[in-house]
Short mmCIF file of C-alpha atoms in Angstrom, two decimals:
data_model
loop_
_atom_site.label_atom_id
_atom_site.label_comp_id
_atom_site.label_asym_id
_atom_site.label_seq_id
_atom_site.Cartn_x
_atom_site.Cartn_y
_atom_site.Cartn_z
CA UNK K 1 -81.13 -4.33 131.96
CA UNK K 2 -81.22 -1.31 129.44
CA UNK K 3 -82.87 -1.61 126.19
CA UNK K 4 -80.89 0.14 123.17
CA UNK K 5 -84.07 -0.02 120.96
CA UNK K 6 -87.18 1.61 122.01
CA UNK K 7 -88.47 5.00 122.03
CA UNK K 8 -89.02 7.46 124.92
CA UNK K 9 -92.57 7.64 125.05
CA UNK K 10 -94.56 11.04 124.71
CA UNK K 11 -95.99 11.43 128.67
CA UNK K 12 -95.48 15.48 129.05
CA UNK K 13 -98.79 17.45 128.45
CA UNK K 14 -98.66 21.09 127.89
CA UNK K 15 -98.95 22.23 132.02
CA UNK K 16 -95.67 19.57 132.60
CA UNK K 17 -93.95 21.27 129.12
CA UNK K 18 -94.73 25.16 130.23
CA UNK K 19 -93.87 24.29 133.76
CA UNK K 20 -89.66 22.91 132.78
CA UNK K 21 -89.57 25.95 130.78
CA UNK K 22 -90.75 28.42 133.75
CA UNK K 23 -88.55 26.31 136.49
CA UNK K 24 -85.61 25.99 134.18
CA UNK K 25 -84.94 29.77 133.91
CA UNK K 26 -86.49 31.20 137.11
CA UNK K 27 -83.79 29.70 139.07
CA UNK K 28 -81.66 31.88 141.73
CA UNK K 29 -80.76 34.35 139.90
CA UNK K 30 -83.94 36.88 140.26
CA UNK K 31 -82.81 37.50 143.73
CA UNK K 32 -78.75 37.98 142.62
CA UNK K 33 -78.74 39.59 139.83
CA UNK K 34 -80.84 42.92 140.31
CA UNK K 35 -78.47 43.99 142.78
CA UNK K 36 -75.88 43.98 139.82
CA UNK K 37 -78.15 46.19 137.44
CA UNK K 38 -78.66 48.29 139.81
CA UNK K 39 -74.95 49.50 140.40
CA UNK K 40 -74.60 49.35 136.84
CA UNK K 41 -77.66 51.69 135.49
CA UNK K 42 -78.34 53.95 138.07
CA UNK K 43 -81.89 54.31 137.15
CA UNK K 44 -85.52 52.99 137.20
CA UNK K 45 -85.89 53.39 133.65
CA UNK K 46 -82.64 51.97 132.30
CA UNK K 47 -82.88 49.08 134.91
CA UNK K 48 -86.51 47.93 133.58
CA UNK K 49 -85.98 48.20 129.56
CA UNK K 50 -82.60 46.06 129.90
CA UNK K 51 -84.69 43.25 131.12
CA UNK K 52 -87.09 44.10 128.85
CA UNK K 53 -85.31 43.81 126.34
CA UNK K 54 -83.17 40.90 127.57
CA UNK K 55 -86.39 38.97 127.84
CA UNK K 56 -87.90 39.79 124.55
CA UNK K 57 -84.37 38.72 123.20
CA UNK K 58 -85.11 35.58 124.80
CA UNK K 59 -88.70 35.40 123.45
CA UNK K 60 -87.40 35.84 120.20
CA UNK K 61 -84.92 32.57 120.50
CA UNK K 62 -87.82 30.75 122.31
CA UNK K 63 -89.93 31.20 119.63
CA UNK K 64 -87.01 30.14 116.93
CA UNK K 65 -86.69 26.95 118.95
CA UNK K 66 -91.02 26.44 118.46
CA UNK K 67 -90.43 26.64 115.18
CA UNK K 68 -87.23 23.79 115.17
CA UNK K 69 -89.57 21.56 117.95
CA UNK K 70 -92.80 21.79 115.60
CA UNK K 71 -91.04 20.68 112.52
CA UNK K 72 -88.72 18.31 114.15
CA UNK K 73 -90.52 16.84 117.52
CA UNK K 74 -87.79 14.55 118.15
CA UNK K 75 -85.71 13.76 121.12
CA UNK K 76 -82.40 16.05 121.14
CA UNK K 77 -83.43 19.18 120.36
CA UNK K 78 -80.71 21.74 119.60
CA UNK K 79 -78.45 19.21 118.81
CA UNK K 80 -80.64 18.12 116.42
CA UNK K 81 -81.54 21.56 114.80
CA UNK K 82 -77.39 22.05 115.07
CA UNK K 83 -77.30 18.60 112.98
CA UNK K 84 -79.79 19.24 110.17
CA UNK K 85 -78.23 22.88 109.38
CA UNK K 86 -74.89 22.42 109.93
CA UNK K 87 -73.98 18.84 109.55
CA UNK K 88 -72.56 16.32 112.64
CA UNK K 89 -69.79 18.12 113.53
CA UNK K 90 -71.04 21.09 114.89
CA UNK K 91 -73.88 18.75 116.58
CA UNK K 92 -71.61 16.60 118.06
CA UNK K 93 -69.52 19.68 119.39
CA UNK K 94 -72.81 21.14 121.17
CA UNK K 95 -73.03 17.68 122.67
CA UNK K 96 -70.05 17.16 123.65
CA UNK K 97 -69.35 20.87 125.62
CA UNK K 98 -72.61 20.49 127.20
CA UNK K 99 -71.77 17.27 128.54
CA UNK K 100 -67.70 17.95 129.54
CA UNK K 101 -68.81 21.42 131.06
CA UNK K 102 -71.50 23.73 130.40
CA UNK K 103 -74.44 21.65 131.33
CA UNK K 104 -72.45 19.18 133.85
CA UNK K 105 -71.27 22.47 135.36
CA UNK K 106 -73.93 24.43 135.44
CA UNK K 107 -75.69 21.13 137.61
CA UNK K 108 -72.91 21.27 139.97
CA UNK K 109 -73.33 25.15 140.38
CA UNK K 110 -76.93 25.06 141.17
CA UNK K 111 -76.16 22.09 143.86
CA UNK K 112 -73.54 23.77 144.96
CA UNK K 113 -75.94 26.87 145.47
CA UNK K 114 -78.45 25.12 147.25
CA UNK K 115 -76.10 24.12 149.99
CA UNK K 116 -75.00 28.15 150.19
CA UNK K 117 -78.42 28.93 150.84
CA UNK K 118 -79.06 25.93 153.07
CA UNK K 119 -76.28 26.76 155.20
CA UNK K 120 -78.72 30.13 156.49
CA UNK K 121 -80.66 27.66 158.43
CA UNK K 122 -77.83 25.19 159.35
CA UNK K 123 -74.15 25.98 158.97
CA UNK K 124 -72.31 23.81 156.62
CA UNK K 125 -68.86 23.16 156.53
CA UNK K 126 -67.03 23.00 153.31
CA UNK K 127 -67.53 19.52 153.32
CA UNK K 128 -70.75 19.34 154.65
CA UNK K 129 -71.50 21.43 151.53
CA UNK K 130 -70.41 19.40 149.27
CA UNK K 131 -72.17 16.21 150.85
CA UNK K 132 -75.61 18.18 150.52
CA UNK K 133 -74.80 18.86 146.88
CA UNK K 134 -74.26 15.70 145.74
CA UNK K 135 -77.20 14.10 147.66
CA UNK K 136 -79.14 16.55 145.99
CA UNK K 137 -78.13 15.70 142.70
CA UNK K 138 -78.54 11.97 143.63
CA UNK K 139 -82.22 12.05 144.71
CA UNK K 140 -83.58 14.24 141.87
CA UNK K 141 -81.47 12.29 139.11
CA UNK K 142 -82.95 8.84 140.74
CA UNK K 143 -86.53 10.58 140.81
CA UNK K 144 -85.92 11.30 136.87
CA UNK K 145 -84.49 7.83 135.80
CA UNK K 146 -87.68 6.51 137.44
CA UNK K 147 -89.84 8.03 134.98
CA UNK K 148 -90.47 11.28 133.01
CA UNK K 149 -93.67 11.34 134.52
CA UNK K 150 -92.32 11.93 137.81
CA UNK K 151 -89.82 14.23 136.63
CA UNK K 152 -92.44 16.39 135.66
CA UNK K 153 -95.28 15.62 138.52
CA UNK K 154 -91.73 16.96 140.56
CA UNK K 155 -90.86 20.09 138.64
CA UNK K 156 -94.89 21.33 138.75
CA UNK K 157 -95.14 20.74 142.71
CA UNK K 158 -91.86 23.06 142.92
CA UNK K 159 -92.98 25.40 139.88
CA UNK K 160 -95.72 25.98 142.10
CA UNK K 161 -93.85 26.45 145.32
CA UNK K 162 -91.89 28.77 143.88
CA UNK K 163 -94.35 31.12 142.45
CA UNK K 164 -96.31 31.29 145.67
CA UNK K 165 -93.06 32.31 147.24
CA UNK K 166 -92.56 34.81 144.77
CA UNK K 167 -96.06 35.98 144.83
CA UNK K 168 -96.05 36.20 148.66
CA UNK K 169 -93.02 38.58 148.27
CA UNK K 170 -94.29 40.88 145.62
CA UNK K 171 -97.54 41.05 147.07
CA UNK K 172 -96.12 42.21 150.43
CA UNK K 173 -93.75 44.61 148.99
CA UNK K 174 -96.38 46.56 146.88
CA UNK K 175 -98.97 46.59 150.13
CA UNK K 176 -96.11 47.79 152.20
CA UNK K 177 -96.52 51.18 150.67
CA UNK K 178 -94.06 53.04 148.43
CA UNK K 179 -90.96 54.21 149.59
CA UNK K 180 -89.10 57.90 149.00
CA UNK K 181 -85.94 55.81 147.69
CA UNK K 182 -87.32 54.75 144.49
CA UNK K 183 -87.38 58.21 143.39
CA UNK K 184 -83.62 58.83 144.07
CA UNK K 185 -81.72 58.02 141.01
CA UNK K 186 -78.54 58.97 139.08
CA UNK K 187 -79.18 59.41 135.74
CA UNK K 188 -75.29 58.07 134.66
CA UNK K 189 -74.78 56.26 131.93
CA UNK K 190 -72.15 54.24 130.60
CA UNK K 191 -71.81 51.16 127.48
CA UNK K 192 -69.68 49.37 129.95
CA UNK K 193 -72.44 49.31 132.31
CA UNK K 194 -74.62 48.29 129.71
CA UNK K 195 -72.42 45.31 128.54
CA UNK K 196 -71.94 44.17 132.33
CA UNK K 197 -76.25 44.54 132.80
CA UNK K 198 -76.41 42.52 129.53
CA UNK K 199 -74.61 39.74 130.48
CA UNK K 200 -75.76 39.25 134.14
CA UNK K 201 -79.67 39.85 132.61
CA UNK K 202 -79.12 36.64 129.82
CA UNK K 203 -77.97 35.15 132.33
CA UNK K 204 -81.25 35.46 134.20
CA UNK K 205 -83.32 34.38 131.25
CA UNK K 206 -81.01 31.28 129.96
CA UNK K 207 -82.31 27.60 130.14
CA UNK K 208 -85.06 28.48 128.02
CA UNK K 209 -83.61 26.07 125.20
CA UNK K 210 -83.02 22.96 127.37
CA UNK K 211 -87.28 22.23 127.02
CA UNK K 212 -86.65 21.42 123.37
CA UNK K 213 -85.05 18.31 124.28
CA UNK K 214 -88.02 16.51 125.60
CA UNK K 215 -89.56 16.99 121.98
CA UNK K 216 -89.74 13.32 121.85
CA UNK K 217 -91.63 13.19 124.83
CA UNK K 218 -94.28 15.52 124.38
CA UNK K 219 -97.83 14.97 123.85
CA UNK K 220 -99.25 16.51 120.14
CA UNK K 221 -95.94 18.71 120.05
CA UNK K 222 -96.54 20.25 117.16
CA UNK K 223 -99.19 22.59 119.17
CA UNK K 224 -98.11 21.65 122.96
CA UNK K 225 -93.78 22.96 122.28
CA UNK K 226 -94.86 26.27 120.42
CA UNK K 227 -97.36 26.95 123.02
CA UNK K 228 -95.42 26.15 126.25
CA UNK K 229 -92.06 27.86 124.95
CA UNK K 230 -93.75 31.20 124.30
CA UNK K 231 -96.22 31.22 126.96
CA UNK K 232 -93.66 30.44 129.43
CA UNK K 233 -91.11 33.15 128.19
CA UNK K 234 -94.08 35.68 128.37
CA UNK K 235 -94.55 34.37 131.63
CA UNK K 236 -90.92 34.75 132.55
CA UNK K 237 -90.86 37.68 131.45
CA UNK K 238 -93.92 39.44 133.26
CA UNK K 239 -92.71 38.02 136.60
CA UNK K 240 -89.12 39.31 136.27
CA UNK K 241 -90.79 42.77 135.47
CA UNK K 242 -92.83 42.68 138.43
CA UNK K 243 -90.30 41.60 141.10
CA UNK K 244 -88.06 44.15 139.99
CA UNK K 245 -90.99 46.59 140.02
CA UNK K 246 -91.32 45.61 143.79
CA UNK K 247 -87.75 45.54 144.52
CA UNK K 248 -87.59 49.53 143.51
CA UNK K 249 -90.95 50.10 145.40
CA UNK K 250 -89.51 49.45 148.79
CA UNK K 251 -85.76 49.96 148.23
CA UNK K 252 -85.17 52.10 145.57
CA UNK K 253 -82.11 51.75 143.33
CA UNK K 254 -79.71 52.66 145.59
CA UNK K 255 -80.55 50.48 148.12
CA UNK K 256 -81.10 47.55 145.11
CA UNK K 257 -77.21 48.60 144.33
CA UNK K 258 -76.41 48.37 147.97
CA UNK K 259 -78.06 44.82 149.05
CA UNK K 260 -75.44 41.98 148.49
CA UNK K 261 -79.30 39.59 148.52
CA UNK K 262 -81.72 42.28 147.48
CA UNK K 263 -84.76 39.84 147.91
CA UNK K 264 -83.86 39.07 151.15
CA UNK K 265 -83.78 43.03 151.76
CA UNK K 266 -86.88 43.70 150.42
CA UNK K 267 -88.72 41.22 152.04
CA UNK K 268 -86.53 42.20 155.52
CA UNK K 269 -88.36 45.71 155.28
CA UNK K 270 -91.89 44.64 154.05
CA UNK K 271 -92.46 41.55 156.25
CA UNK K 272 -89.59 41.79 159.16
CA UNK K 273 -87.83 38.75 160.43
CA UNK K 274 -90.13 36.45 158.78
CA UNK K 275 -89.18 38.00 155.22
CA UNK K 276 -85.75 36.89 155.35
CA UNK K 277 -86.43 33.48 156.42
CA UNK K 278 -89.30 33.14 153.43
CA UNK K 279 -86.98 34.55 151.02
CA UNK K 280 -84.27 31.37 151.60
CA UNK K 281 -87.35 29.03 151.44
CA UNK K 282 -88.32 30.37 148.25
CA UNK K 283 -84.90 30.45 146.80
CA UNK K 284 -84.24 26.72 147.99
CA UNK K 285 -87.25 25.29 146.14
CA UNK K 286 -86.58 27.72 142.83
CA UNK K 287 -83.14 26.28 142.84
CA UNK K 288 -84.75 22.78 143.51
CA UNK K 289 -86.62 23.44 140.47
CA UNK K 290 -84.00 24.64 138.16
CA UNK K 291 -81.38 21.29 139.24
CA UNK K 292 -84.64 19.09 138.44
CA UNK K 293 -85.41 20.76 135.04
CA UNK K 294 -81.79 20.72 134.28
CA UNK K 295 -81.15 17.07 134.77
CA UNK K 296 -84.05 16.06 132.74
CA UNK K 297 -83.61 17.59 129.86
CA UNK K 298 -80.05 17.76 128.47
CA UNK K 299 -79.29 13.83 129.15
CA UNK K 300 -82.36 13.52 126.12
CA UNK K 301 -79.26 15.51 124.22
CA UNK K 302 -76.91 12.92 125.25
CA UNK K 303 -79.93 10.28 124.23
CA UNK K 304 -79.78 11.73 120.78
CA UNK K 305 -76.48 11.76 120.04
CA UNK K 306 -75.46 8.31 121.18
CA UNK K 307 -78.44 7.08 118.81
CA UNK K 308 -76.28 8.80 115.91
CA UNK K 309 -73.55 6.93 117.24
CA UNK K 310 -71.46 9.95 118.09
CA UNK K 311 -71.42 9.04 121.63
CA UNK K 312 -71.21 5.87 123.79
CA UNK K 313 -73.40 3.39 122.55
CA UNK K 314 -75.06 3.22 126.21
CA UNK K 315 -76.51 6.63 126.46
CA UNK K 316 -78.96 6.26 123.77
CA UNK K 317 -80.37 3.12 125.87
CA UNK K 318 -84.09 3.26 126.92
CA UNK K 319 -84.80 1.66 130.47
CA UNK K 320 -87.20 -1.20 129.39
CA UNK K 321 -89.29 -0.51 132.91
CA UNK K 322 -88.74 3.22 133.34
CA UNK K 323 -88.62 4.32 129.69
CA UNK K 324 -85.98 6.85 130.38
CA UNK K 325 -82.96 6.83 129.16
CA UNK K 326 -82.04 5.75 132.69
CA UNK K 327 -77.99 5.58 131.75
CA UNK K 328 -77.79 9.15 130.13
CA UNK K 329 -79.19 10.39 133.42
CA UNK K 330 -77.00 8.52 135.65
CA UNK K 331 -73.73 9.11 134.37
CA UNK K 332 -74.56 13.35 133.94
CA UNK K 333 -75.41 13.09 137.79
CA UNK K 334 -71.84 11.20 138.02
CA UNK K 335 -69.88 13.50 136.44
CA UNK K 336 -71.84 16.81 137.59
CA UNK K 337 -71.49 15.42 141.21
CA UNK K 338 -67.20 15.05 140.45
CA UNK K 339 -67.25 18.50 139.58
CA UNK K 340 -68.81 19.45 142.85
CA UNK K 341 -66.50 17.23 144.62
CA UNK K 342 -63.52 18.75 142.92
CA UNK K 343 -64.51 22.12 142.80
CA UNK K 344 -63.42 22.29 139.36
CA UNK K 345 -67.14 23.26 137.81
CA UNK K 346 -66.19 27.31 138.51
CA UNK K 347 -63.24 27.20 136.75
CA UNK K 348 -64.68 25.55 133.88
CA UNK K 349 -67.71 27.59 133.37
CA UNK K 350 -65.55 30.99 133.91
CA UNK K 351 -63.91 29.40 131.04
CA UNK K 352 -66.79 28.19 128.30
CA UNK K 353 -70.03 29.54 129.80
CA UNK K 354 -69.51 32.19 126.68
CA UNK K 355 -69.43 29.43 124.47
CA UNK K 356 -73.22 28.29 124.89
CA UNK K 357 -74.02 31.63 122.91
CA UNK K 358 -72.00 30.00 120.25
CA UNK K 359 -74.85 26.88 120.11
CA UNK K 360 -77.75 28.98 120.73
CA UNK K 361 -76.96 31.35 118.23
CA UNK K 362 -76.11 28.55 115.72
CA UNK K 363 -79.61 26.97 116.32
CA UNK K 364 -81.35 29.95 115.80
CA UNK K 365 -79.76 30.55 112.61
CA UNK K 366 -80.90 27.29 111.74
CA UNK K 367 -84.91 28.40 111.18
CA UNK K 368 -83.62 30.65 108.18
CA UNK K 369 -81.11 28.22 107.00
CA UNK K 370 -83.55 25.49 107.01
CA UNK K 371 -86.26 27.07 105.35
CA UNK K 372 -83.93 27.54 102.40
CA UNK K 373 -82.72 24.24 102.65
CA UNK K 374 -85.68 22.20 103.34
CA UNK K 375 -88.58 24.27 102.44
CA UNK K 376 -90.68 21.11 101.82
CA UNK K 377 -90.44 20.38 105.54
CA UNK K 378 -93.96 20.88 107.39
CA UNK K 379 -93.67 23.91 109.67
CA UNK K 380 -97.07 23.81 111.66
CA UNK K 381 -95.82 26.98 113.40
CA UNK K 382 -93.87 29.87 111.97
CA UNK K 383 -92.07 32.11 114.29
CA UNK K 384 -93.30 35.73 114.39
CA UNK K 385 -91.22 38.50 113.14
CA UNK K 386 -89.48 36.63 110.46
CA UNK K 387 -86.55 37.02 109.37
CA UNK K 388 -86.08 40.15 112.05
CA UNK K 389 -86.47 38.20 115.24
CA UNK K 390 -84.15 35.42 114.62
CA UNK K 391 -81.40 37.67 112.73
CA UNK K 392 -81.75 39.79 115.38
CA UNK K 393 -81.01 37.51 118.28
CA UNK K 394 -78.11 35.68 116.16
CA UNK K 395 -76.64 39.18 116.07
CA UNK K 396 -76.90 39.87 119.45
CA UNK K 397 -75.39 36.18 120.23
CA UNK K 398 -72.32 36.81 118.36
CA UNK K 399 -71.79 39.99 120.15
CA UNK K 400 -71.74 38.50 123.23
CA UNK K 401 -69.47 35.77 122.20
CA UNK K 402 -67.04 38.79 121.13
CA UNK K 403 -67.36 41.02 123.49
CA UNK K 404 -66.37 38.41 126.21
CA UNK K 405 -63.34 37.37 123.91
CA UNK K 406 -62.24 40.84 123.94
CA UNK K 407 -63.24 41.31 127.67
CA UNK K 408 -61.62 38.22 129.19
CA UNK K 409 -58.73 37.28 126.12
CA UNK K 410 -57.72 34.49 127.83
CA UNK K 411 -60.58 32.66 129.86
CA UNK K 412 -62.70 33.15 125.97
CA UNK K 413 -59.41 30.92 124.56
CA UNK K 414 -59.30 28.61 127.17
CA UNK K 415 -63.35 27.87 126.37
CA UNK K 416 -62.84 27.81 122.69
CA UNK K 417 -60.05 25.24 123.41
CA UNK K 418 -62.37 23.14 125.41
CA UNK K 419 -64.58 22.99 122.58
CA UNK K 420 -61.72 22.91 120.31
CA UNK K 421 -61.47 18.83 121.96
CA UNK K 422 -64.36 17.58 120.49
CA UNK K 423 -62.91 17.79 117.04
CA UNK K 424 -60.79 14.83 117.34
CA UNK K 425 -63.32 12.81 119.30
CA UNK K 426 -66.09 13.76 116.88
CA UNK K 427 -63.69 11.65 114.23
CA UNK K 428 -62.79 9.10 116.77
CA UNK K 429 -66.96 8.21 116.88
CA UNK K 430 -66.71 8.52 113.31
CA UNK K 431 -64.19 5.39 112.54
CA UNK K 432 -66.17 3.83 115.39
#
């Protein structure tokens, strides 16, 4: 039986809060998307400011979400922030495309990743695939209705895993000695490049907003969310710089541009046969990590926005044994596993994966909007750089969202018509 009244109760200490935000965004793409810079920039230099700067972009709307946890440590997070600035609508509208398709689908595209990678050891046939998926979805959503504590006592044992896989590799490639090819380099440069870099490197960094949803569960957040969001982007941040680091020391950029998995061909030349076959390991517990962070989280959105009423009554129900809000979590592993099944989830992301930059930049616009609004509020941390940093990445947000409408006219309508839906069902929860 399901309890609708209740609280979740605050179990996540600072390690459990810094380790969703470090497995949540180191996921599989470190070991894609490099490859993709590289044929884009041409260049050492070029190749390690965009991520640079991609991650202090980041940083910057990490440290606007700090702000938004501190003041409001509630369950929900962005679509509370989104609700206090902007009113219900545009909350409910964040809710509802994260649940229809960006966060249901991006679920079902990690699963469906981890079978890609699993099929190196053992083929898989398409359905076989699919199968693997879904179980995968199944244990780790049963492992988080059973408890946030062993959500999190799960995400730090593959946190962990992960690093020491990516330490292993980085290690290895730097005591491998460096290699002639990093010095050969084009020095070409093009905007179009730039844009393509741009949006494969945020990308890279994204999921660093989902930890704000936990608010509600974490311990003292007014010190523990500031602390674990920043931290953890720094942290981010540092090991993307290094890995690419090693990833020019042994192949250079044009091998990086040339290796479909550079990882894999890095670790191929600075640890043989073994190399590859650690590289797969590693990427099947980072993507573990990422599907484990990313079912946790965004069903406390879900949570928040059925306790507003703007979504069935049943989500914002707290398990009266597990103290999770045990139906949120099922039904998101539900409908992320039919999207597996049906294939459907690439379609739809192609179509509204542009349209998270809508929400995040909206939330970060929120910390200015806020402060004018409700300057009364307590704000027991104050985001640095102010009003530079979140301007700044609000701008860049926007951009994005344009430059893929002008890129891709018609996939860009097709997501802004899939958010477009939640307008009438926003007013049908409304008479309700």
């Amino acid at each position: 039986m399901l309890s609708a009244g209740g609280e979740l109760p605050r179990k996540l200490r600072l390690l459990d809060t810094a380790s969703l935000v470090v497995g949540t965004v180191i996921g599989n793409a470190i070991f894609l998307v490099p490859s993709i810079i590289a044929r884009e920039l041409h260049s050492p230099g070029p190749i390690l400011g965009v991520w640079l700067f991609g991650g202090v972009l980041s940083f910057f709307g990490a440290i606007a979400f700090a702000e938004l946890g501190a003041m409001l440590p509630v369950t929900g997070g962005q679509y509370v922030y989104l609700r206090e600035a902007y009113g219900p609508l545009w909350a409910f509208l964040c809710g509802w495309t994260f649940f229809l398709v960006i966060q249901s689908g991006g679920l079902a595209g990690v699963a469906a990743a981890f079978a890609i990678y699993a099929s190196q050891f053992y083929p898989l046939s398409p359905v076989a695939a699919k199968i693997v998926a879904v179980a995968l979805i199944a244990g780790l959503t049963a492992v988080n209705v059973r408890g946030v504590r062993a959500g999190a006592t799960v995400q730090n044992a593959l946190t962990a895993i992960k690093l020491l896989g990516l330490a292993i590799l980085i290690g290895s490639a730097f005591l491998s000695g460096p290699r002639a090819a990093v010095l050969a380099s084009a020095a070409s440069f093009s905007w179009r490049g730039l844009g393509v870099a741009m949006v494969a490197i945020l990308w890279a960094y994204d999921g660093w907003n989902l930890v704000s949803c936990t608010a509600g569960e974490v311990e003292n957040p007014q010190r523990n969310l500031p602390l674990a969001l920043g931290l953890g982007m720094i942290f981010v941040v540092l090991v993307y710089l290094v890995i690419n680091l090693a990833y020019l020391w042994v192949l250079g950029v044009p091998g990086m541009a040339s290796a479909e998995r550079v990882a894999a061909a890095t670790a191929q030349q600075s640890l043989g046969s073994f190399g590859a076959s650690l590289v797969t390991v590693t990427v099947l517990f980072s993507i573990c990590g990422a599907l484990n962070a990313n079912i946790l989280a965004p069903a406390r959105l879900y949570f928040a926005q059925a306790r507003d009423g703007l979504f069935f009554r049943r989500f914002g129900t707290v398990h009266p044994r597990f103290e999770t809000p045990a139906f949120a979590l099922l039904v998101q592993g539900v409908w992320a596993s039919a999207l597996v099944v049906s294939g459907s989830f690439e379609t739809l992301m192609s179509y509204s994966m542009f349209g998270a930059w809508i929400f995040y930049g909206l939330a970060v616009l929120a910390v200015p909007l806020l402060r004018r609004k409700h300057p009364e509020w307590p704000r027991p941390y104050r985001m640095w750089g102010y009003p530079v940093t979140p301007l700044a990445f609000t701008a860049v947000s926007f951009w994005l969202v344009g430059s893929s409408i002008a890129a891709a006219p018609g996939p860009s309508l097709w997501g802004l018509l899939l958010i477009a839906t939640g307008v009438p069902m926003y007013f049908v929860w409304r008479r309700r």
